[in-house]
Coordinates of C-alpha atoms in Angstrom, one line a residue:
F27 CA -4.7 13.7 11.4
Q28 CA -8.2 14.6 12.0
R29 CA -9.9 18.0 12.2
L30 CA -13.2 18.9 13.8
V31 CA -15.8 20.6 11.6
R32 CA -19.1 22.1 12.6
N33 CA -21.5 21.9 9.7
V34 CA -24.6 23.7 11.0
P35 CA -25.1 25.4 14.4
G36 CA -26.5 22.9 16.8
A37 CA -25.5 19.9 14.6
E38 CA -23.1 17.3 15.7
T39 CA -19.4 17.9 15.3
T40 CA -17.9 15.6 12.6
Q41 CA -14.4 14.6 11.8
I42 CA -12.9 14.7 8.3
P43 CA -9.5 13.7 7.1
Y44 CA -7.0 16.5 7.3
L45 CA -3.5 16.2 5.7
K46 CA -1.1 19.0 6.6
Q47 CA 0.7 19.1 3.3
F48 CA -2.5 20.3 1.6
V49 CA -2.2 23.4 3.7
L50 CA 1.2 24.2 2.1
S51 CA 1.5 25.5 -1.4
K52 CA 3.4 23.3 -3.9
P53 CA 6.5 25.6 -3.9
T54 CA 6.5 25.4 -0.1
Q55 CA 6.1 21.6 -0.2
Y56 CA 9.1 21.5 -2.7
R57 CA 11.3 23.6 -0.4
K58 CA 10.4 21.4 2.5
L59 CA 11.2 18.3 0.5
K60 CA 14.6 19.6 -0.4
I61 CA 15.5 19.9 3.3
E62 CA 13.8 16.8 4.6
W63 CA 14.2 14.1 1.9
R64 CA 17.3 12.5 3.6
Q65 CA 15.3 11.9 6.7
N66 CA 12.3 10.5 4.8
T67 CA 14.1 8.2 2.3
Y68 CA 17.3 6.1 1.7
L69 CA 18.9 4.4 -1.2
A70 CA 19.5 0.6 -1.1
K71 CA 19.8 -2.3 -3.5
S72 CA 16.5 -3.0 -5.1
R73 CA 15.1 -6.5 -5.7
I74 CA 13.8 -5.1 -9.1
Q75 CA 16.8 -3.2 -10.6
G76 CA 19.9 -1.6 -9.3
L77 CA 19.3 1.0 -6.6
G78 CA 15.9 1.9 -5.3
L79 CA 14.5 4.7 -3.2
F80 CA 12.8 3.5 0.0
A81 CA 10.9 5.2 2.8
A82 CA 12.9 5.6 5.9
R83 CA 9.7 6.0 8.0
D84 CA 5.9 6.0 7.6
L85 CA 4.8 8.8 5.4
E86 CA 1.4 10.3 5.1
K87 CA -0.6 9.6 1.9
H88 CA 0.2 12.1 -0.9
T89 CA 3.4 13.3 0.8
M90 CA 5.8 14.7 -1.8
V91 CA 8.9 12.4 -1.4
I92 CA 11.4 13.4 -4.1
E93 CA 11.5 15.2 -7.4
Y94 CA 12.2 12.9 -10.3
I95 CA 14.2 14.8 -13.0
G96 CA 15.1 13.5 -16.4
E97 CA 14.4 13.7 -20.1
L98 CA 10.8 13.2 -21.2
I99 CA 10.8 10.7 -24.0
R100 CA 8.3 8.6 -26.0
N101 CA 7.7 5.0 -25.1
E102 CA 9.4 3.7 -28.3
V103 CA 12.5 5.7 -27.4
A104 CA 12.5 4.3 -23.9
N105 CA 12.3 0.8 -25.2
K106 CA 15.4 1.4 -27.4
R107 CA 17.3 3.0 -24.6
E108 CA 16.5 0.2 -22.2
K109 CA 18.1 -2.3 -24.6
L110 CA 21.1 0.0 -25.1
Y111 CA 21.6 0.4 -21.3
E112 CA 21.4 -3.3 -20.8
E113 CA 24.0 -3.9 -23.5
H114 CA 26.4 -1.5 -21.8
N115 CA 25.6 -2.9 -18.3
R116 CA 24.1 0.4 -17.1
G117 CA 21.4 0.9 -14.6
I118 CA 18.0 1.7 -16.0
Y119 CA 16.3 4.5 -14.1
M120 CA 13.1 5.3 -16.0
F121 CA 9.7 6.3 -14.7
R122 CA 6.7 5.7 -16.9
L123 CA 4.1 8.5 -16.7
D124 CA 1.5 6.9 -18.9
D125 CA 1.3 4.7 -22.0
D126 CA 3.2 7.2 -24.2
C127 CA 5.6 9.2 -21.9
V128 CA 8.6 8.1 -19.9
V129 CA 11.1 10.1 -17.8
D130 CA 14.7 8.9 -18.3
A131 CA 16.8 10.0 -15.4

């Protein structure tokens, strides 16, 4: 998406990147996500681990795709749980936020 912007009267018109989701508030983006996520994504076997979430179509950069919900745990706890899940042949669905925090779904 492009939007035309006039900087100064008499100056050339320039184009700057324009992403429609930035016009929407975060709560509005979330409500939209809850309705549209099935058209934007699908679940399939992952080459990495168990099931994975994949884009069903091209998505704009920074588009909110899905909310990842789970327990926020320390890295050390995540490592222990990963071993436990593997021992019990469970899928591991964790998302690392940074070096210290992991979301365990």
